[in-house]
């Protein structure tokens, strides 16, 4: 299945910042400017052929520290409500999962911590000293700092939304459902309830193909 990807929000702000006179534009980015919204879709899918959808009643929380579980926090409720609203605004009818909907929407929060170790062979490793050491009475010498190790540890919280095609599900082909639309929300504040409405609106705004009529 061929997919195409789009990235919005932070990218436009980033271009403006880079082109400015600031020495370190990334250090001056706001939390909103740091967020990136990625959408992918199946180019073969005709979204106008789908009429109904259903959405999960809780959000999967996936972590490389604690495994997976399901939750329905106040944030999760806001997220599900906004996704429902946007889908309905595109002409899709919300139905119970028992009513055999055309589309199914899964929602996940991802909370991963990554630790890595880097080796630095030393300042100016493999290069002569920048300054002429002859100035200090040591002509022909080089200089460097000793090698050392760096330990990096960071935590990333993100949100994933997957829209599955139930209408055209077929047995005998690996019994796999096709995901025709996917969203990834990344950056600072994606788990903040105050940002839910604007984030969900942004991903639907950049997915104009997602509607029941042309």
Coordinates of N, CA and C in Angstrom, one line a residue:
X1 N 0.8 -1.2 0.0 CA 0.0 0.0 0.0 C 0.9 1.2 0.0
X2 N 0.7 2.1 -1.0 CA 1.5 3.3 -1.1 C 0.9 4.4 -0.2
X3 N 1.7 5.1 0.5 CA 1.2 6.2 1.3 C 2.0 7.4 1.1
X4 N 1.5 8.6 1.4 CA 2.2 9.8 1.3 C 2.1 10.5 2.6
X5 N 3.1 11.3 3.0 CA 3.1 11.9 4.3 C 3.2 13.4 4.2
X6 N 2.6 14.0 5.2 CA 2.6 15.5 5.3 C 3.0 15.9 6.7
X7 N 3.7 17.0 6.8 CA 4.1 17.5 8.1 C 3.7 19.0 8.2
X8 N 3.0 19.4 9.3 CA 2.5 20.8 9.4 C 2.9 21.4 10.7
X9 N 2.4 22.6 11.0 CA 2.5 23.3 12.2 C 3.9 23.8 12.5
X10 N 4.8 22.9 13.0 CA 6.1 23.4 13.4 C 7.0 23.8 12.2
X11 N 6.7 23.1 11.1 CA 7.6 23.4 9.9 C 7.5 24.8 9.4
X12 N 6.3 25.3 9.3 CA 6.2 26.7 8.8 C 6.9 27.7 9.8
X13 N 6.7 27.5 11.1 CA 7.3 28.3 12.0 C 8.8 28.2 12.0
X14 N 9.3 27.0 11.8 CA 10.7 26.7 11.8 C 11.4 27.5 10.6
X15 N 10.8 27.5 9.5 CA 11.3 28.2 8.3 C 11.5 29.6 8.6
X16 N 10.5 30.2 9.2 CA 10.5 31.6 9.6 C 11.7 31.9 10.6
X17 N 11.8 31.0 11.5 CA 12.8 31.2 12.5 C 14.2 31.1 12.0
X18 N 14.4 30.1 11.1 CA 15.7 29.9 10.5 C 16.2 31.1 9.7
X19 N 15.2 31.7 9.0 CA 15.5 32.8 8.1 C 15.7 34.1 8.8
X20 N 15.4 34.1 10.1 CA 15.6 35.3 10.9 C 17.0 35.5 11.3
X21 N 17.2 36.6 12.1 CA 18.6 36.9 12.5 C 19.0 36.3 13.8
X22 N 18.2 35.4 14.4 CA 18.5 34.8 15.6 C 19.6 33.8 15.5
X23 N 20.5 33.8 16.4 CA 21.7 32.9 16.4 C 21.3 31.5 16.6
X24 N 20.4 31.2 17.5 CA 20.0 29.8 17.8 C 18.4 29.8 17.8
X25 N 17.8 29.7 16.6 CA 16.3 29.8 16.5 C 15.6 28.7 17.3
X26 N 16.2 27.5 17.3 CA 15.5 26.4 18.0 C 15.4 26.6 19.5
X27 N 16.3 27.4 20.0 CA 16.2 27.7 21.5 C 15.1 28.6 21.8
X28 N 14.6 29.3 20.8 CA 13.5 30.3 21.0 C 12.2 29.8 20.6
X29 N 12.1 28.6 20.2 CA 10.8 28.0 19.7 C 9.8 27.9 20.9
X30 N 8.6 28.2 20.7 CA 7.6 28.0 21.7 C 7.1 26.5 21.7
X31 N 6.4 26.1 22.7 CA 5.9 24.7 22.7 C 5.0 24.4 21.5
X32 N 4.2 25.4 21.1 CA 3.3 25.2 20.0 C 4.1 25.0 18.7
X33 N 5.2 25.8 18.5 CA 6.0 25.7 17.4 C 6.8 24.4 17.3
X34 N 7.0 23.8 18.4 CA 7.7 22.5 18.4 C 6.9 21.3 18.0
X35 N 5.6 21.5 18.0 CA 4.7 20.3 17.7 C 4.7 20.1 16.2
X36 N 4.7 18.8 15.8 CA 4.7 18.4 14.4 C 3.5 17.4 14.3
X37 N 2.7 17.6 13.3 CA 1.5 16.8 13.0 C 1.7 16.1 11.7
X38 N 1.9 14.7 11.7 CA 2.1 14.0 10.5 C 0.9 13.2 10.2
X39 N 0.5 13.2 8.9 CA -0.6 12.4 8.4 C -0.2 11.6 7.2
X40 N -0.7 10.4 7.2 CA -0.4 9.5 6.0 C -1.8 8.9 5.6
X41 N -1.9 8.6 4.3 CA -3.1 8.0 3.8 C -2.8 7.1 2.6
X42 N -3.8 6.2 2.4 CA -3.7 5.2 1.3 C -4.2 5.9 0.1
X43 N -3.3 6.1 -0.9 CA -3.7 6.8 -2.1 C -4.8 6.0 -2.9
X44 N -4.9 4.7 -2.7 CA -5.9 3.9 -3.4 C -7.3 4.0 -2.8
X45 N -7.4 4.6 -1.6 CA -8.7 4.6 -0.9 C -9.5 5.7 -1.4
X46 N -10.8 5.4 -1.6 CA -11.8 6.4 -2.0 C -12.6 6.7 -0.7
X47 N -12.3 7.8 -0.1 CA -12.9 8.1 1.2 C -14.4 8.5 1.1
X48 N -14.8 8.8 -0.1 CA -16.3 9.1 -0.3 C -17.1 7.9 -0.3
X49 N -16.5 6.7 -0.4 CA -17.3 5.5 -0.4 C -17.7 5.0 1.0
X50 N -17.1 5.6 2.0 CA -17.4 5.3 3.4 C -18.4 6.2 4.0
X51 N -19.4 5.7 4.8 CA -20.4 6.6 5.3 C -20.5 6.6 6.8
X52 N -20.1 5.4 7.5 CA -20.3 5.3 8.9 C -18.9 5.0 9.5
X53 N -18.8 5.4 10.8 CA -17.6 5.1 11.6 C -17.9 4.8 13.0
X54 N -17.0 4.1 13.7 CA -17.0 3.9 15.1 C -15.7 4.2 15.7
X55 N -15.6 4.5 16.9 CA -14.3 4.9 17.6 C -14.2 4.1 18.9
X56 N -13.0 3.8 19.3 CA -12.8 3.1 20.5 C -13.3 3.9 21.7
X57 N -13.7 3.1 22.8 CA -14.2 3.8 24.0 C -13.2 4.1 25.0
X58 N -11.9 3.8 24.7 CA -10.8 4.1 25.6 C -9.5 4.2 24.8
X59 N -8.5 4.8 25.4 CA -7.3 5.0 24.6 C -6.2 4.0 25.1
X60 N -5.5 3.4 24.1 CA -4.4 2.5 24.5 C -3.2 3.4 24.9
X61 N -2.5 3.0 25.9 CA -1.3 3.7 26.4 C -0.2 2.7 26.2
X62 N 0.8 3.0 25.4 CA 1.9 2.1 25.0 C 3.2 2.7 25.6
X63 N 3.9 1.9 26.3 CA 5.2 2.4 26.9 C 6.2 1.4 26.8
X64 N 7.5 1.8 26.6 CA 8.6 0.8 26.6 C 9.1 0.5 28.0
X65 N 8.4 1.2 29.0 CA 8.8 0.9 30.4 C 7.7 0.1 31.1
X66 N 6.5 0.3 30.7 CA 5.4 -0.4 31.5 C 4.5 -1.2 30.6
X67 N 4.8 -1.4 29.4 CA 4.0 -2.2 28.5 C 2.8 -1.4 28.0
X68 N 1.7 -2.1 27.8 CA 0.5 -1.5 27.2 C -0.7 -1.6 28.2
X69 N -1.6 -0.6 28.2 CA -2.8 -0.7 28.9 C -3.8 0.3 28.3
X70 N -5.0 0.3 28.8 CA -6.1 1.2 28.3 C -6.5 2.1 29.4
X71 N -6.7 3.4 29.0 CA -7.2 4.4 30.0 C -8.2 5.3 29.3
X72 N -8.9 6.0 30.2 CA -9.9 7.0 29.8 C -9.9 8.1 30.7
X73 N -8.8 8.9 30.6 CA -8.6 10.1 31.5 C -9.4 11.2 30.9
X74 N -9.4 12.3 31.6 CA -10.1 13.5 31.1 C -9.5 13.9 29.7
X75 N -8.2 13.8 29.6 CA -7.5 14.2 28.3 C -8.0 13.2 27.2
X76 N -8.1 11.9 27.5 CA -8.5 10.9 26.6 C -10.0 11.2 26.1
X77 N -10.8 11.6 27.0 CA -12.2 11.9 26.7 C -12.3 13.1 25.7
X78 N -11.4 14.1 26.0 CA -11.4 15.3 25.1 C -10.9 14.9 23.7
X79 N -9.9 14.1 23.7 CA -9.3 13.6 22.4 C -10.3 12.9 21.6
X80 N -11.0 11.9 22.2 CA -12.0 11.1 21.5 C -13.2 12.0 21.0
X81 N -13.6 12.9 21.9 CA -14.7 13.8 21.5 C -14.3 14.7 20.3
X82 N -13.1 15.2 20.3 CA -12.7 16.1 19.1 C -12.6 15.2 17.9
X83 N -12.1 14.0 18.0 CA -12.0 13.2 16.8 C -13.4 12.8 16.2
X84 N -14.3 12.5 17.1 CA -15.7 12.3 16.7 C -16.3 13.5 16.0
X85 N -16.1 14.7 16.6 CA -16.7 15.9 16.1 C -16.1 16.2 14.7
X86 N -14.8 16.0 14.5 CA -14.2 16.3 13.2 C -14.7 15.3 12.1
X87 N -14.8 14.0 12.5 CA -15.3 13.0 11.5 C -16.7 13.3 11.1
X88 N -17.6 13.7 12.1 CA -19.0 14.0 11.8 C -19.0 15.3 10.9
X89 N -18.1 16.2 11.1 CA -18.1 17.4 10.3 C -17.8 17.1 8.9
X90 N -17.1 16.0 8.6 CA -16.7 15.6 7.3 C -17.8 14.7 6.7
X91 N -18.9 14.6 7.4 CA -20.1 13.9 6.8 C -20.2 12.4 7.2
X92 N -19.3 11.9 8.0 CA -19.4 10.5 8.5 C -20.4 10.4 9.7
X93 N -21.1 9.3 9.7 CA -22.1 9.1 10.8 C -21.5 8.2 11.8
X94 N -21.6 8.6 13.1 CA -21.1 7.8 14.2 C -22.1 6.7 14.5
X95 N -21.6 5.5 14.6 CA -22.5 4.3 14.9 C -21.8 3.5 16.0
X96 N -22.5 2.6 16.6 CA -22.0 1.7 17.6 C -21.2 0.6 16.8
X97 N -20.1 0.1 17.4 CA -19.3 -0.9 16.8 C -20.1 -2.2 16.4
X98 N -21.2 -2.4 17.1 CA -22.0 -3.6 16.7 C -22.8 -3.4 15.5
X99 N -22.9 -2.1 15.0 CA -23.7 -1.8 13.8 C -22.9 -2.0 12.5
X100 N -21.7 -2.6 12.6 CA -20.9 -2.9 11.4 C -20.5 -1.6 10.6
X101 N -19.8 -0.7 11.3 CA -19.4 0.5 10.6 C -18.4 0.3 9.5
X102 N -18.4 1.3 8.6 CA -17.5 1.2 7.4 C -16.0 1.4 7.9
X103 N -15.9 2.3 8.9 CA -14.5 2.7 9.4 C -14.4 2.5 10.9
X104 N -13.2 2.1 11.3 CA -13.0 2.0 12.8 C -11.8 2.9 13.1
X105 N -11.9 3.6 14.2 CA -10.8 4.5 14.6 C -10.2 4.0 15.9
X106 N -8.9 3.7 15.9 CA -8.1 3.4 17.1 C -7.3 4.6 17.5
X107 N -7.1 4.8 18.8 CA -6.4 5.9 19.3 C -5.4 5.4 20.4
X108 N -4.2 5.9 20.3 CA -3.1 5.4 21.2 C -2.3 6.6 21.7
X109 N -1.9 6.5 23.0 CA -0.9 7.5 23.5 C 0.4 6.7 23.7
X110 N 1.5 7.2 23.2 CA 2.8 6.5 23.3 C 3.7 7.3 24.2
X111 N 4.3 6.6 25.1 CA 5.2 7.2 26.1 C 6.5 6.3 26.2
X112 N 7.5 6.8 25.5 CA 8.8 6.0 25.4 C 9.9 6.8 26.0
X113 N 10.8 6.1 26.7 CA 12.0 6.7 27.2 C 13.2 6.0 26.5
X114 N 14.1 6.7 26.0 CA 15.3 6.2 25.3 C 16.6 6.6 26.0
X115 N 17.5 5.6 26.1 CA 18.8 5.9 26.7 C 19.8 5.4 25.7
X116 N 20.8 6.2 25.4 CA 21.9 5.8 24.5 C 23.2 6.3 25.1
X117 N 24.3 5.7 24.7 CA 25.6 6.1 25.1 C 26.5 6.4 23.8
X118 N 27.1 7.6 23.8 CA 27.9 8.0 22.7 C 29.3 8.1 23.1
X119 N 30.2 7.8 22.2 CA 31.7 7.9 22.4 C 32.2 9.1 21.6
X120 N 32.9 10.0 22.3 CA 33.6 11.1 21.7 C 35.1 10.9 21.8
X121 N 35.7 10.7 20.6 CA 37.2 10.4 20.7 C 38.1 11.5 21.1
X122 N 37.5 12.7 21.3 CA 38.3 13.8 21.9 C 38.3 15.0 21.0
X123 N 38.4 16.1 21.6 CA 38.4 17.4 20.8 C 39.6 17.4 19.9
X124 N 39.3 17.8 18.6 CA 40.3 17.9 17.6 C 41.0 16.5 17.3
X125 N 40.3 15.4 17.6 CA 40.8 14.1 17.3 C 41.1 13.9 15.8
X126 N 42.3 13.5 15.5 CA 42.6 13.3 14.1 C 43.0 14.6 13.3
X127 N 43.0 15.7 14.1 CA 43.3 17.0 13.4 C 44.4 17.7 14.2
X128 N 45.3 18.5 13.6 CA 46.3 19.2 14.4 C 45.6 20.3 15.2
X129 N 46.2 20.8 16.2 CA 45.7 21.8 17.1 C 45.3 23.1 16.3
X130 N 44.2 23.7 16.6 CA 43.8 24.9 15.9 C 44.8 26.0 16.0
X131 N 45.3 26.2 17.2 CA 46.3 27.2 17.4 C 47.7 26.7 17.2
X132 N 48.6 27.5 16.7 CA 50.0 27.1 16.5 C 50.7 26.9 17.9
X133 N 51.0 25.6 18.2 CA 51.5 25.4 19.5 C 53.0 25.9 19.7
X134 N 53.5 26.3 18.5 CA 54.9 26.9 18.6 C 54.8 28.2 19.3
X135 N 53.7 28.8 19.4 CA 53.5 30.1 20.1 C 53.9 29.9 21.6
X136 N 53.6 28.7 22.1 CA 53.8 28.4 23.5 C 55.2 27.7 23.7
X137 N 56.0 27.6 22.6 CA 57.3 27.0 22.8 C 57.3 25.5 22.5
X138 N 56.2 25.0 21.8 CA 56.2 23.6 21.4 C 55.9 23.4 20.0
X139 N 56.8 23.8 19.1 CA 56.5 23.7 17.7 C 56.4 22.3 17.2
X140 N 55.5 22.1 16.3 CA 55.3 20.7 15.8 C 54.4 19.9 16.6
X141 N 53.9 20.4 17.7 CA 53.0 19.6 18.6 C 51.6 19.9 18.2
X142 N 50.7 18.9 18.5 CA 49.3 19.2 18.4 C 48.7 19.1 19.8
X143 N 47.4 19.3 19.9 CA 46.7 19.2 21.2 C 45.3 18.8 21.0
X144 N 44.7 18.2 22.1 CA 43.4 17.7 22.0 C 42.9 17.5 23.5
X145 N 41.6 17.2 23.6 CA 41.1 16.8 24.9 C 40.9 15.3 24.9
X146 N 41.0 14.7 26.1 CA 40.9 13.2 26.2 C 39.5 12.8 25.7
X147 N 39.4 11.5 25.3 CA 38.2 10.9 24.8 C 37.3 10.8 26.1
X148 N 35.9 10.7 25.8 CA 35.0 10.5 26.9 C 33.7 9.9 26.3
X149 N 32.8 9.5 27.2 CA 31.5 8.9 26.9 C 30.4 9.9 27.3
X150 N 29.4 9.9 26.4 CA 28.2 10.7 26.8 C 27.0 9.8 27.0
X151 N 26.2 10.0 28.0 CA 25.0 9.2 28.2 C 23.8 10.2 27.9
X152 N 22.9 9.8 27.0 CA 21.8 10.6 26.6 C 20.5 9.8 27.1
X153 N 19.6 10.5 27.7 CA 18.3 10.0 28.1 C 17.2 11.0 27.9
X154 N 16.2 10.6 27.1 CA 15.1 11.5 26.8 C 13.8 10.7 26.8
X155 N 12.7 11.5 27.1 CA 11.4 10.9 27.1 C 10.6 11.6 26.0
X156 N 9.8 10.8 25.2 CA 9.0 11.4 24.2 C 7.5 10.9 24.4
X157 N 6.6 11.8 24.4 CA 5.2 11.5 24.4 C 4.6 11.8 23.1
X158 N 3.8 11.0 22.6 CA 3.1 11.2 21.3 C 1.7 10.6 21.2
X159 N 1.0 10.9 20.2 CA -0.4 10.3 20.0 C -0.5 9.8 18.6
X160 N -1.1 8.6 18.5 CA -1.3 8.0 17.2 C -2.8 7.7 17.0
X161 N -3.3 8.0 15.8 CA -4.7 7.7 15.4 C -4.6 6.9 14.1
X162 N -5.3 5.8 14.1 CA -5.4 4.9 13.0 C -6.8 4.7 12.5
X163 N -7.1 4.9 11.2 CA -8.4 4.7 10.7 C -8.4 3.5 9.8
X164 N -9.2 2.5 10.2 CA -9.2 1.2 9.5 C -10.4 1.0 8.6
X165 N -10.2 0.3 7.5 CA -11.2 0.0 6.5 C -11.9 -1.3 6.9
X166 N -13.1 -1.2 7.5 CA -13.8 -2.5 7.8 C -14.7 -2.9 6.6
X167 N -15.1 -1.9 5.8 CA -16.1 -2.2 4.8 C -15.5 -3.2 3.8
X168 N -14.3 -3.1 3.5 CA -13.6 -3.9 2.4 C -12.8 -5.0 3.0
X169 N -13.0 -5.3 4.3 CA -12.2 -6.4 4.9 C -12.5 -7.7 4.3
X170 N -11.5 -8.5 3.9 CA -11.6 -9.8 3.3 C -10.8 -10.8 4.0
X171 N -11.4 -12.0 4.1 CA -10.7 -13.1 4.7 C -9.9 -13.8 3.6
X172 N -8.9 -14.6 4.0 CA -8.1 -15.3 3.1 C -6.9 -14.5 2.5
X173 N -6.7 -13.3 3.0 CA -5.6 -12.5 2.5 C -4.8 -12.1 3.7
X174 N -4.5 -13.1 4.6 CA -3.7 -12.8 5.8 C -4.6 -12.3 6.9
X175 N -5.9 -12.1 6.7 CA -6.8 -11.6 7.7 C -6.3 -10.4 8.4
X176 N -5.9 -9.4 7.5 CA -5.4 -8.1 8.0 C -6.3 -7.0 7.5
X177 N -6.6 -6.1 8.4 CA -7.3 -4.9 8.1 C -6.4 -3.9 7.5
X178 N -6.9 -3.1 6.6 CA -6.1 -2.0 6.0 C -6.3 -0.7 6.7
X179 N -5.2 -0.1 7.1 CA -5.3 1.3 7.7 C -5.2 2.3 6.5
X180 N -6.2 3.1 6.3 CA -6.2 4.0 5.2 C -5.9 5.4 5.6
X181 N -5.7 5.7 6.9 CA -5.4 7.0 7.4 C -4.7 6.9 8.7
X182 N -3.6 7.6 8.9 CA -2.9 7.6 10.1 C -2.4 9.0 10.5
X183 N -2.4 9.2 11.8 CA -2.0 10.5 12.4 C -0.9 10.3 13.5
X184 N 0.1 11.1 13.5 CA 1.0 11.1 14.6 C 1.2 12.5 15.1
X185 N 1.0 12.7 16.4 CA 1.2 14.0 17.0 C 2.4 13.9 17.9
X186 N 3.4 14.8 17.6 CA 4.6 14.8 18.3 C 5.0 16.2 18.8
X187 N 5.8 16.3 19.8 CA 6.3 17.5 20.3 C 5.8 17.9 21.7
X188 N 6.2 19.0 22.1 CA 5.9 19.5 23.5 C 4.4 19.8 23.7
X189 N 3.8 19.2 24.7 CA 2.4 19.5 25.0 C 1.4 18.7 24.3
X190 N 1.8 17.6 23.6 CA 0.7 16.9 22.9 C -0.2 16.1 23.9
X191 N 0.3 16.0 25.1 CA -0.6 15.3 26.1 C -1.3 16.4 27.0
X192 N -1.3 17.6 26.6 CA -1.9 18.7 27.3 C -3.3 18.9 26.8
X193 N -4.3 18.7 27.6 CA -5.7 18.9 27.2 C -6.1 20.2 26.6
X194 N -5.3 21.3 27.0 CA -5.6 22.6 26.4 C -5.2 22.6 24.9
X195 N -4.5 21.7 24.4 CA -4.0 21.7 23.0 C -4.8 20.8 22.1
X196 N -5.7 20.0 22.7 CA -6.4 18.9 21.9 C -7.1 19.5 20.8
X197 N -8.0 20.4 21.0 CA -8.8 21.0 19.9 C -8.0 21.5 18.7
X198 N -7.0 22.3 19.0 CA -6.2 22.8 17.9 C -5.4 21.8 17.2
X199 N -4.9 20.8 17.9 CA -4.1 19.7 17.3 C -5.0 18.8 16.3
X200 N -6.2 18.4 16.8 CA -7.1 17.6 16.0 C -7.6 18.4 14.8
X201 N -7.9 19.6 15.0 CA -8.3 20.5 13.9 C -7.2 20.5 12.8
X202 N -6.0 20.7 13.3 CA -4.9 20.8 12.3 C -4.7 19.6 11.4
X203 N -4.8 18.4 12.0 CA -4.6 17.2 11.2 C -5.8 17.0 10.2
X204 N -6.9 17.4 10.6 CA -8.1 17.3 9.7 C -8.0 18.3 8.6
X205 N -7.5 19.5 9.0 CA -7.3 20.6 8.0 C -6.3 20.2 6.9
X206 N -5.3 19.4 7.2 CA -4.3 19.0 6.3 C -4.7 17.6 5.6
X207 N -5.9 17.2 5.9 CA -6.4 15.9 5.3 C -7.8 16.2 4.6
X208 N -7.7 17.1 3.6 CA -8.9 17.5 2.9 C -9.6 16.4 2.1
X209 N -8.9 15.3 1.8 CA -9.4 14.2 1.1 C -10.3 13.3 2.0
X210 N -10.3 13.5 3.3 CA -11.0 12.7 4.3 C -12.4 13.3 4.4
X211 N -13.4 12.9 3.5 CA -14.7 13.4 3.6 C -15.6 12.4 2.8
X212 N -16.9 12.5 3.0 CA -17.8 11.5 2.4 C -18.3 12.0 1.0
X213 N -18.1 13.3 0.7 CA -18.5 13.8 -0.6 C -17.3 14.5 -1.3
X214 N -17.3 14.6 -2.6 CA -16.2 15.3 -3.3 C -16.4 16.8 -3.2

